[in-house]
Structures are given as C-alpha cells and as structure tokens.
PDB file of C-alpha atoms and ligand atoms in Angstrom:
ATOM      1  CA  MET A1258      38.245   3.174  -3.616  1.00 58.00           C
ATOM      2  CA  SER A1259      38.897   1.727  -0.179  1.00 58.00           C
ATOM      3  CA  SER A1260      39.984  -1.802   0.659  1.00 64.00           C
ATOM      4  CA  PHE A1261      37.909  -1.708   3.885  1.00 77.00           C
ATOM      5  CA  PHE A1262      34.597  -2.032   2.030  1.00 79.00           C
ATOM      6  CA  PRO A1263      35.622  -5.204   0.111  1.00 79.00           C
ATOM      7  CA  SER A1264      36.748  -6.838   3.347  1.00 82.00           C
ATOM      8  CA  VAL A1265      33.335  -6.412   5.054  1.00 89.00           C
ATOM      9  CA  TYR A1266      30.993  -6.547   2.037  1.00 86.00           C
ATOM     10  CA  ASP A1267      30.145 -10.264   2.079  1.00 88.00           C
ATOM     11  CA  LEU A1268      29.633 -10.327   5.840  1.00 90.00           C
ATOM     12  CA  ALA A1269      27.394  -7.240   5.765  1.00 87.00           C
ATOM     13  CA  MET A1270      25.313  -8.695   2.931  1.00 88.00           C
ATOM     14  CA  GLN A1271      24.919 -12.186   4.426  1.00 91.00           C
ATOM     15  CA  PRO A1272      21.510 -11.692   6.135  1.00 89.00           C
ATOM     16  CA  LEU A1273      19.907 -10.268   2.968  1.00 91.00           C
ATOM     17  CA  GLU A1274      21.622 -12.857   0.772  1.00 89.00           C
ATOM     18  CA  LYS A1275      20.204 -15.676   2.908  1.00 90.00           C
ATOM     19  CA  ARG A1276      16.765 -14.128   3.206  1.00 89.00           C
ATOM     20  CA  SER A1277      16.032 -13.350  -0.434  1.00 93.00           C
ATOM     21  CA  PHE A1278      18.939 -12.109  -2.554  1.00 96.00           C
ATOM     22  CA  ARG A1279      20.246 -15.594  -3.360  1.00 96.00           C
ATOM     23  CA  GLN A1280      16.854 -16.502  -4.879  1.00 97.00           C
ATOM     24  CA  ILE A1281      16.628 -13.220  -6.766  1.00 97.00           C
ATOM     25  CA  ARG A1282      20.150 -13.661  -8.142  1.00 98.00           C
ATOM     26  CA  ASN A1283      19.363 -17.254  -9.190  1.00 97.00           C
ATOM     27  CA  ARG A1284      16.231 -16.102 -10.992  1.00 97.00           C
ATOM     28  CA  ILE A1285      18.107 -13.385 -12.908  1.00 97.00           C
ATOM     29  CA  LEU A1286      21.135 -15.483 -13.759  1.00 98.00           C
ATOM     30  CA  SER A1287      18.989 -18.374 -15.036  1.00 97.00           C
ATOM     31  CA  LYS A1288      17.944 -15.966 -17.828  1.00 97.00           C
ATOM     32  CA  THR A1289      21.502 -15.475 -19.084  1.00 98.00           C
ATOM     33  CA  ALA A1290      22.842 -17.300 -22.140  1.00 97.00           C
ATOM     34  CA  GLY A1291      25.778 -17.160 -24.536  1.00 98.00           C
ATOM     35  CA  ARG A1292      28.613 -14.747 -23.860  1.00 98.00           C
ATOM     36  CA  VAL A1293      27.699 -12.663 -20.799  1.00 98.00           C
ATOM     37  CA  LEU A1294      29.116  -9.366 -19.536  1.00 98.00           C
ATOM     38  CA  GLU A1295      28.886  -8.914 -15.761  1.00 98.00           C
ATOM     39  CA  VAL A1296      29.364  -5.293 -14.710  1.00 98.00           C
ATOM     40  CA  GLY A1297      30.906  -4.502 -11.299  1.00 98.00           C
ATOM     41  CA  ALA A1298      31.206  -8.131 -10.203  1.00 98.00           C
ATOM     42  CA  GLY A1299      32.561  -7.190  -6.757  1.00 96.00           C
ATOM     43  CA  THR A1300      33.412 -10.236  -4.636  1.00 96.00           C
ATOM     44  CA  GLY A1301      32.084 -12.545  -7.366  1.00 97.00           C
ATOM     45  CA  ILE A1302      28.946 -13.464  -5.477  1.00 97.00           C
ATOM     46  CA  ASN A1303      27.147 -14.264  -8.746  1.00 98.00           C
ATOM     47  CA  PHE A1304      29.920 -16.435 -10.229  1.00 98.00           C
ATOM     48  CA  PRO A1305      28.868 -19.840  -8.799  1.00 97.00           C
ATOM     49  CA  LEU A1306      25.224 -19.148  -9.729  1.00 97.00           C
ATOM     50  CA  TYR A1307      25.711 -19.002 -13.509  1.00 98.00           C
ATOM     51  CA  LYS A1308      24.377 -22.230 -15.039  1.00 96.00           C
ATOM     52  CA  ASN A1309      23.246 -21.406 -18.588  1.00 94.00           C
ATOM     53  CA  ALA A1310      25.880 -18.915 -19.752  1.00 98.00           C
ATOM     54  CA  ALA A1311      28.575 -20.153 -22.144  1.00 98.00           C
ATOM     55  CA  VAL A1312      31.209 -17.798 -20.742  1.00 98.00           C
ATOM     56  CA  VAL A1313      31.188 -14.733 -18.465  1.00 98.00           C
ATOM     57  CA  ASP A1314      33.446 -11.685 -18.833  1.00 98.00           C
ATOM     58  CA  ALA A1315      33.252  -9.956 -15.461  1.00 98.00           C
ATOM     59  CA  ILE A1316      34.508  -6.394 -15.135  1.00 98.00           C
ATOM     60  CA  GLU A1317      35.423  -4.787 -11.822  1.00 98.00           C
ATOM     61  CA  PRO A1318      37.622  -1.702 -11.197  1.00 97.00           C
ATOM     62  CA  ASN A1319      38.569  -2.377  -7.555  1.00 95.00           C
ATOM     63  CA  GLN A1320      41.590  -4.709  -7.205  1.00 95.00           C
ATOM     64  CA  ALA A1321      40.633  -5.633  -3.616  1.00 94.00           C
ATOM     65  CA  MET A1322      37.219  -6.825  -4.883  1.00 95.00           C
ATOM     66  CA  ILE A1323      38.893  -8.770  -7.696  1.00 97.00           C
ATOM     67  CA  ASP A1324      41.208 -10.481  -5.194  1.00 96.00           C
ATOM     68  CA  LYS A1325      38.223 -11.534  -3.073  1.00 95.00           C
ATOM     69  CA  SER A1326      36.370 -12.872  -6.137  1.00 97.00           C
ATOM     70  CA  GLN A1327      39.077 -15.380  -7.146  1.00 97.00           C
ATOM     71  CA  SER A1328      37.814 -18.200  -4.926  1.00 96.00           C
ATOM     72  CA  ARG A1329      34.268 -17.837  -6.299  1.00 96.00           C
ATOM     73  CA  LYS A1330      35.667 -17.828  -9.826  1.00 97.00           C
ATOM     74  CA  ASN A1331      37.159 -21.238  -9.023  1.00 96.00           C
ATOM     75  CA  GLU A1332      33.789 -22.517  -7.738  1.00 96.00           C
ATOM     76  CA  ALA A1333      31.956 -21.508 -10.916  1.00 98.00           C
ATOM     77  CA  VAL A1334      30.634 -24.135 -13.332  1.00 97.00           C
ATOM     78  CA  VAL A1335      31.017 -21.861 -16.370  1.00 98.00           C
ATOM     79  CA  PRO A1336      34.269 -20.148 -17.435  1.00 98.00           C
ATOM     80  CA  ILE A1337      34.669 -16.711 -15.827  1.00 98.00           C
ATOM     81  CA  HIS A1338      37.208 -14.160 -17.077  1.00 98.00           C
ATOM     82  CA  ILE A1339      37.808 -11.184 -14.770  1.00 98.00           C
ATOM     83  CA  HIS A1340      38.952  -7.856 -16.258  1.00 98.00           C
ATOM     84  CA  GLN A1341      39.973  -4.770 -14.299  1.00 98.00           C
ATOM     85  CA  GLN A1342      37.834  -2.188 -16.082  1.00 98.00           C
ATOM     86  CA  SER A1343      35.213   0.475 -15.380  1.00 98.00           C
ATOM     87  CA  ALA A1344      31.741   0.322 -16.870  1.00 98.00           C
ATOM     88  CA  GLU A1345      32.149   3.791 -18.386  1.00 98.00           C
ATOM     89  CA  ASN A1346      35.108   2.650 -20.479  1.00 98.00           C
ATOM     90  CA  LEU A1347      34.658  -0.970 -21.577  1.00 98.00           C
ATOM     91  CA  GLU A1348      37.584  -2.435 -23.453  1.00 98.00           C
ATOM     92  CA  PHE A1349      35.512  -4.738 -25.689  1.00 98.00           C
ATOM     93  CA  PRO A1350      34.575  -4.312 -29.350  1.00 98.00           C
ATOM     94  CA  ASP A1351      31.029  -3.335 -30.391  1.00 97.00           C
ATOM     95  CA  ASN A1352      28.412  -6.158 -30.502  1.00 97.00           C
ATOM     96  CA  THR A1353      30.427  -8.622 -28.384  1.00 98.00           C
ATOM     97  CA  PHE A1354      27.884  -9.879 -25.818  1.00 98.00           C
ATOM     98  CA  ASP A1355      24.596 -11.824 -25.943  1.00 98.00           C
ATOM     99  CA  CYS A1356      23.612 -10.673 -22.482  1.00 98.00           C
ATOM    100  CA  ALA A1357      24.694  -8.305 -19.700  1.00 98.00           C
ATOM    101  CA  VAL A1358      24.106  -8.415 -15.942  1.00 98.00           C
ATOM    102  CA  ALA A1359      24.496  -5.700 -13.298  1.00 98.00           C
ATOM    103  CA  THR A1360      23.599  -6.448  -9.676  1.00 98.00           C
ATOM    104  CA  LEU A1361      23.762  -3.712  -7.014  1.00 97.00           C
ATOM    105  CA  VAL A1362      26.151  -1.688  -9.154  1.00 98.00           C
ATOM    106  CA  PHE A1363      24.300   1.306 -10.615  1.00 98.00           C
ATOM    107  CA  CYS A1364      24.091   2.763  -7.096  1.00 97.00           C
ATOM    108  CA  THR A1365      27.883   3.140  -7.179  1.00 97.00           C
ATOM    109  CA  ILE A1366      28.980   3.728 -10.783  1.00 97.00           C
ATOM    110  CA  PRO A1367      30.039   7.396 -10.967  1.00 97.00           C
ATOM    111  CA  ASN A1368      28.490   8.045 -14.408  1.00 98.00           C
ATOM    112  CA  PRO A1369      25.459   5.760 -14.967  1.00 98.00           C
ATOM    113  CA  PRO A1370      24.364   7.172 -18.387  1.00 98.00           C
ATOM    114  CA  LYS A1371      27.882   6.707 -19.791  1.00 98.00           C
ATOM    115  CA  ALA A1372      28.030   3.145 -18.390  1.00 98.00           C
ATOM    116  CA  LEU A1373      24.672   2.288 -20.002  1.00 98.00           C
ATOM    117  CA  GLU A1374      25.886   3.730 -23.311  1.00 98.00           C
ATOM    118  CA  GLU A1375      28.964   1.496 -23.106  1.00 98.00           C
ATOM    119  CA  ILE A1376      26.913  -1.606 -22.178  1.00 98.00           C
ATOM    120  CA  LYS A1377      24.637  -0.953 -25.170  1.00 98.00           C
ATOM    121  CA  ARG A1378      27.640  -0.556 -27.436  1.00 98.00           C
ATOM    122  CA  VAL A1379      29.305  -3.863 -26.461  1.00 98.00           C
ATOM    123  CA  CYS A1380      26.027  -5.830 -26.464  1.00 98.00           C
ATOM    124  CA  LYS A1381      24.496  -7.246 -29.625  1.00 98.00           C
ATOM    125  CA  PRO A1382      21.130  -5.964 -30.841  1.00 96.00           C
ATOM    126  CA  GLN A1383      18.319  -7.710 -28.891  1.00 95.00           C
ATOM    127  CA  ALA A1384      20.756  -8.726 -26.133  1.00 98.00           C
ATOM    128  CA  LYS A1385      19.081  -9.116 -22.734  1.00 98.00           C
ATOM    129  CA  ILE A1386      20.356  -6.609 -20.174  1.00 98.00           C
ATOM    130  CA  LEU A1387      19.407  -7.579 -16.621  1.00 98.00           C
ATOM    131  CA  PHE A1388      19.625  -5.382 -13.524  1.00 98.00           C
ATOM    132  CA  PHE A1389      19.070  -5.914  -9.808  1.00 98.00           C
ATOM    133  CA  GLU A1390      19.415  -2.534  -8.123  1.00 98.00           C
ATOM    134  CA  HIS A1391      18.364  -0.572  -5.069  1.00 97.00           C
ATOM    135  CA  VAL A1392      16.707   2.716  -5.973  1.00 97.00           C
ATOM    136  CA  LYS A1393      15.068   5.812  -4.539  1.00 96.00           C
ATOM    137  CA  MET A1394      11.682   4.753  -3.169  1.00 96.00           C
ATOM    138  CA  LYS A1395       8.366   6.215  -4.372  1.00 94.00           C
ATOM    139  CA  GLN A1396       6.911   6.746  -0.897  1.00 95.00           C
ATOM    140  CA  PRO A1397       7.833  10.400  -0.091  1.00 96.00           C
ATOM    141  CA  ALA A1398       8.785   9.857   3.578  1.00 95.00           C
ATOM    142  CA  LEU A1399      11.035   6.934   2.687  1.00 96.00           C
ATOM    143  CA  ALA A1400      12.575   8.837  -0.236  1.00 95.00           C
ATOM    144  CA  PHE A1401      13.248  11.738   2.121  1.00 96.00           C
ATOM    145  CA  ALA A1402      14.943   9.363   4.592  1.00 95.00           C
ATOM    146  CA  GLN A1403      17.107   8.020   1.767  1.00 95.00           C
ATOM    147  CA  GLU A1404      18.100  11.542   0.678  1.00 95.00           C
ATOM    148  CA  THR A1405      18.941  12.488   4.276  1.00 96.00           C
ATOM    149  CA  LEU A1406      21.080   9.401   4.859  1.00 95.00           C
ATOM    150  CA  ASN A1407      22.773   9.582   1.467  1.00 94.00           C
ATOM    151  CA  PRO A1408      25.825  11.795   2.284  1.00 95.00           C
ATOM    152  CA  ILE A1409      27.010   9.592   5.181  1.00 94.00           C
ATOM    153  CA  TRP A1410      26.019   6.352   3.387  1.00 91.00           C
ATOM    154  CA  LYS A1411      28.138   7.290   0.364  1.00 92.00           C
ATOM    155  CA  ARG A1412      31.177   7.768   2.589  1.00 91.00           C
ATOM    156  CA  ILE A1413      30.731   4.501   4.465  1.00 88.00           C
ATOM    157  CA  CYS A1414      29.788   2.376   1.448  1.00 88.00           C
ATOM    158  CA  ASP A1415      32.432   3.343  -1.099  1.00 87.00           C
ATOM    159  CA  GLY A1416      30.357   5.792  -3.158  1.00 91.00           C
ATOM    160  CA  CYS A1417      27.028   3.920  -3.029  1.00 94.00           C
ATOM    161  CA  HIS A1418      24.048   6.293  -3.553  1.00 95.00           C
ATOM    162  CA  LEU A1419      20.721   5.579  -1.846  1.00 95.00           C
ATOM    163  CA  ASP A1420      18.716   8.029  -3.945  1.00 94.00           C
ATOM    164  CA  ARG A1421      19.198   7.093  -7.591  1.00 97.00           C
ATOM    165  CA  ASP A1422      16.278   6.602  -9.995  1.00 97.00           C
ATOM    166  CA  THR A1423      18.050   3.850 -11.910  1.00 98.00           C
ATOM    167  CA  LEU A1424      14.894   2.637 -13.693  1.00 98.00           C
ATOM    168  CA  GLN A1425      14.421   6.095 -15.217  1.00 98.00           C
ATOM    169  CA  THR A1426      18.114   6.243 -16.186  1.00 98.00           C
ATOM    170  CA  ILE A1427      17.775   2.843 -17.919  1.00 98.00           C
ATOM    171  CA  ARG A1428      14.674   4.073 -19.791  1.00 97.00           C
ATOM    172  CA  GLU A1429      16.482   7.263 -20.822  1.00 97.00           C
ATOM    173  CA  SER A1430      19.382   5.190 -22.215  1.00 97.00           C
ATOM    174  CA  GLY A1431      17.089   3.862 -24.952  1.00 95.00           C
ATOM    175  CA  MET A1432      17.051   0.264 -23.708  1.00 97.00           C
ATOM    176  CA  LYS A1433      13.610  -1.318 -23.987  1.00 97.00           C
ATOM    177  CA  VAL A1434      12.400  -2.207 -20.479  1.00 98.00           C
ATOM    178  CA  THR A1435      10.431  -5.466 -20.775  1.00 98.00           C
ATOM    179  CA  ASN A1436       9.742  -6.290 -17.124  1.00 98.00           C
ATOM    180  CA  VAL A1437      10.139  -4.706 -13.684  1.00 98.00           C
ATOM    181  CA  THR A1438       9.726  -6.610 -10.397  1.00 98.00           C
ATOM    182  CA  ALA A1439       9.818  -4.729  -7.093  1.00 97.00           C
ATOM    183  CA  TYR A1440      11.047  -6.142  -3.763  1.00 96.00           C
ATOM    184  CA  TYR A1441      10.981  -4.673  -0.246  1.00 95.00           C
ATOM    185  CA  LYS A1442       8.303  -2.058  -1.090  1.00 94.00           C
ATOM    186  CA  GLY A1443      10.203  -0.886  -4.150  1.00 96.00           C
ATOM    187  CA  LEU A1444      13.601  -0.434  -2.496  1.00 96.00           C
ATOM    188  CA  PHE A1445      15.002  -3.101  -4.821  1.00 97.00           C
ATOM    189  CA  LEU A1446      14.056  -3.581  -8.474  1.00 98.00           C
ATOM    190  CA  VAL A1447      14.813  -6.313 -10.962  1.00 98.00           C
ATOM    191  CA  VAL A1448      14.724  -4.654 -14.378  1.00 98.00           C
ATOM    192  CA  GLU A1449      14.799  -6.757 -17.530  1.00 98.00           C
ATOM    193  CA  SER A1450      15.580  -4.882 -20.716  1.00 98.00           C
ATOM    194  CA  GLU A1451      16.559  -5.375 -24.334  1.00 97.00           C
ATOM    195  CA  ASN A1452      19.156  -3.641 -26.428  1.00 97.00           C
ATOM    196  CA  ILE A1453      16.948  -2.276 -29.187  1.00 87.00           C
ATOM    197  CA  ASN A1454      18.199   1.210 -29.831  1.00 59.00           C
ATOM    198  CA  LYS A1455      21.497   0.756 -31.663  1.00 55.00           C
TER     199      LYS A1455
HETATM  200  C1  SAM B 495      27.811  -2.884  -3.961  1.00 96.47           C
HETATM  201  S1  SAM B 495      29.052  -3.645  -4.909  1.00 96.47           S
HETATM  202  C2  SAM B 495      28.132  -4.914  -5.784  1.00 96.47           C
HETATM  203  C3  SAM B 495      28.941  -6.111  -6.122  1.00 96.47           C
HETATM  204  C4  SAM B 495      28.202  -7.272  -6.788  1.00 96.47           C
HETATM  205  N1  SAM B 495      27.794  -6.925  -8.132  1.00 96.47           N
HETATM  206  C5  SAM B 495      27.011  -7.762  -6.004  1.00 96.47           C
HETATM  207  O1  SAM B 495      25.976  -8.033  -6.593  1.00 96.47           O
HETATM  208  O2  SAM B 495      27.143  -7.952  -4.792  1.00 96.47           O
HETATM  209  C6  SAM B 495      29.327  -2.437  -6.190  1.00 96.47           C
HETATM  210  C7  SAM B 495      30.475  -2.781  -7.081  1.00 96.47           C
HETATM  211  O3  SAM B 495      30.533  -1.853  -8.158  1.00 96.47           O
HETATM  212  C8  SAM B 495      31.892  -1.616  -8.430  1.00 96.47           C
HETATM  213  N2  SAM B 495      32.066  -0.364  -9.199  1.00 96.47           N
HETATM  214  C9  SAM B 495      32.269   0.881  -8.726  1.00 96.47           C
HETATM  215  N3  SAM B 495      32.446   1.747  -9.740  1.00 96.47           N
HETATM  216  C10 SAM B 495      32.341   1.032 -10.873  1.00 96.47           C
HETATM  217  C11 SAM B 495      32.450   1.357 -12.251  1.00 96.47           C
HETATM  218  N4  SAM B 495      32.681   2.606 -12.653  1.00 96.47           N
HETATM  219  N5  SAM B 495      32.330   0.364 -13.148  1.00 96.47           N
HETATM  220  C12 SAM B 495      32.092  -0.902 -12.742  1.00 96.47           C
HETATM  221  N6  SAM B 495      31.965  -1.282 -11.460  1.00 96.47           N
HETATM  222  C13 SAM B 495      32.090  -0.316 -10.531  1.00 96.47           C
HETATM  223  C14 SAM B 495      32.514  -1.557  -7.050  1.00 96.47           C
HETATM  224  O4  SAM B 495      33.917  -1.675  -7.075  1.00 96.47           O
HETATM  225  C15 SAM B 495      31.824  -2.725  -6.373  1.00 96.47           C
HETATM  226  O5  SAM B 495      32.509  -3.922  -6.562  1.00 96.47           O
END
C-alpha cells in the first residue's frame, strides 16, 4: 500500500463530497446505532458524521490512512476506536456489533467474500450492514469503459477496482439485502442489508 494515495485522497474526493457524497454519508450514518464496526475507514471522513452510534470501532490496514484520520477522530461526537486490521481477518469475537458500515471500500478489499464472511461473523443476528460502493455499471458501453480503464486505475488508486459487482457479492454472502439506492446512473449504490444467515 502506498502513502501517496492517502496524501491526495481527500483532495481528489472533495468535489464529489461537496456535490453529493456528504449527504449520502449522512443518510447512511443516521441509520447506525449501538456498537458500530466501520470497515476501511481511510482518512476518517465518516467519523464526524456519526450522531446516533454509541461507539464506533473503525478498522483500517494502511498506517498512512490511520495517521490522516486522527484529526477527524478528535472532531467526532461519538467515541471512535481505530484498529489496524484487515476486513478479511477481523480481530473481534463473534456477535460483537449491532451495525456495520463500509463506504467505498469493497472496490479495494483484496478478498470481498472473505471480508463479508468476517463482517457477518462479528455482527449480531439482525445487525444492519450498510454499504456505499461504486460498482460495475449495467449499461454495456459504460461497463466496457470501466473494464478497459481498470488495469491503470488499480495502479493509480491503490488497488481500487472499477468493475466489481459488489451487490451480487453481498447477495452471495447470505446477507439479506433490504434496500438498494442507485446514484450517478448506477455507478454508486447504497446497499442496506441485514445479517440473517448465521
Ligand atoms: C477508497 S478508500 C475509502 C475510505 C473511506 N471508507 C471513505 O469512505 O472515503 C478505501 C480504503 O479501504 C482500505 N482497505 C484496503 N484493503 C482493505 C482491507 N483488506 N480491509 C479493510 N480496508 C481495506 C484502504 O486502505 C482505504 O483506506
């Protein structure tokens, strides 16, 4: 993992954050409650937006991202605990969390099915699991453009894939998908799910 990507991430994301992502994040995070797991917290952009959670355990493997997230941790109104961990190997006991959140992460996680298995394991039955992800688009020409760009994109953006069908991967994990909202012609999806299959 590079330390270049963390240093430019917030700046690169600023236009989208201002335009719509801030609202989308607020909407998702307002649905969190109790003890929350945040997966791949990056620069901690979500930290100040938690209002209803009791406590957030944020996991992030990249130390440079963790360093950048400290100031946002200090701005947060709920307690945030940051752990250097990967989603595929969560160091929490079974049935720990009431809720889990992943925003713009399943594009980058090397083994998404394993990460979903781990999230299911550490979440309680009926826990809400909330995703905001960019995915492979349905429109064939756009999907083709994503596939074509993918090799160079992955190199520039620290392993981020443009062509993942994350909704299908979530369905295949056995989580119950309860709501899907599409943004930007289906490039971004908010997926709400429940941990039913334990
Ligand atoms: C595009 S950033 C998204 C950061 C933040 N969640 C957001 O909404 O802006 C992707 C993040 O996923 C993290 N990541 C990469 N591999 C991971 C893994 N195996 N488990 C958890 N997080 C991972 C990266 O280090 C990076 O911080």
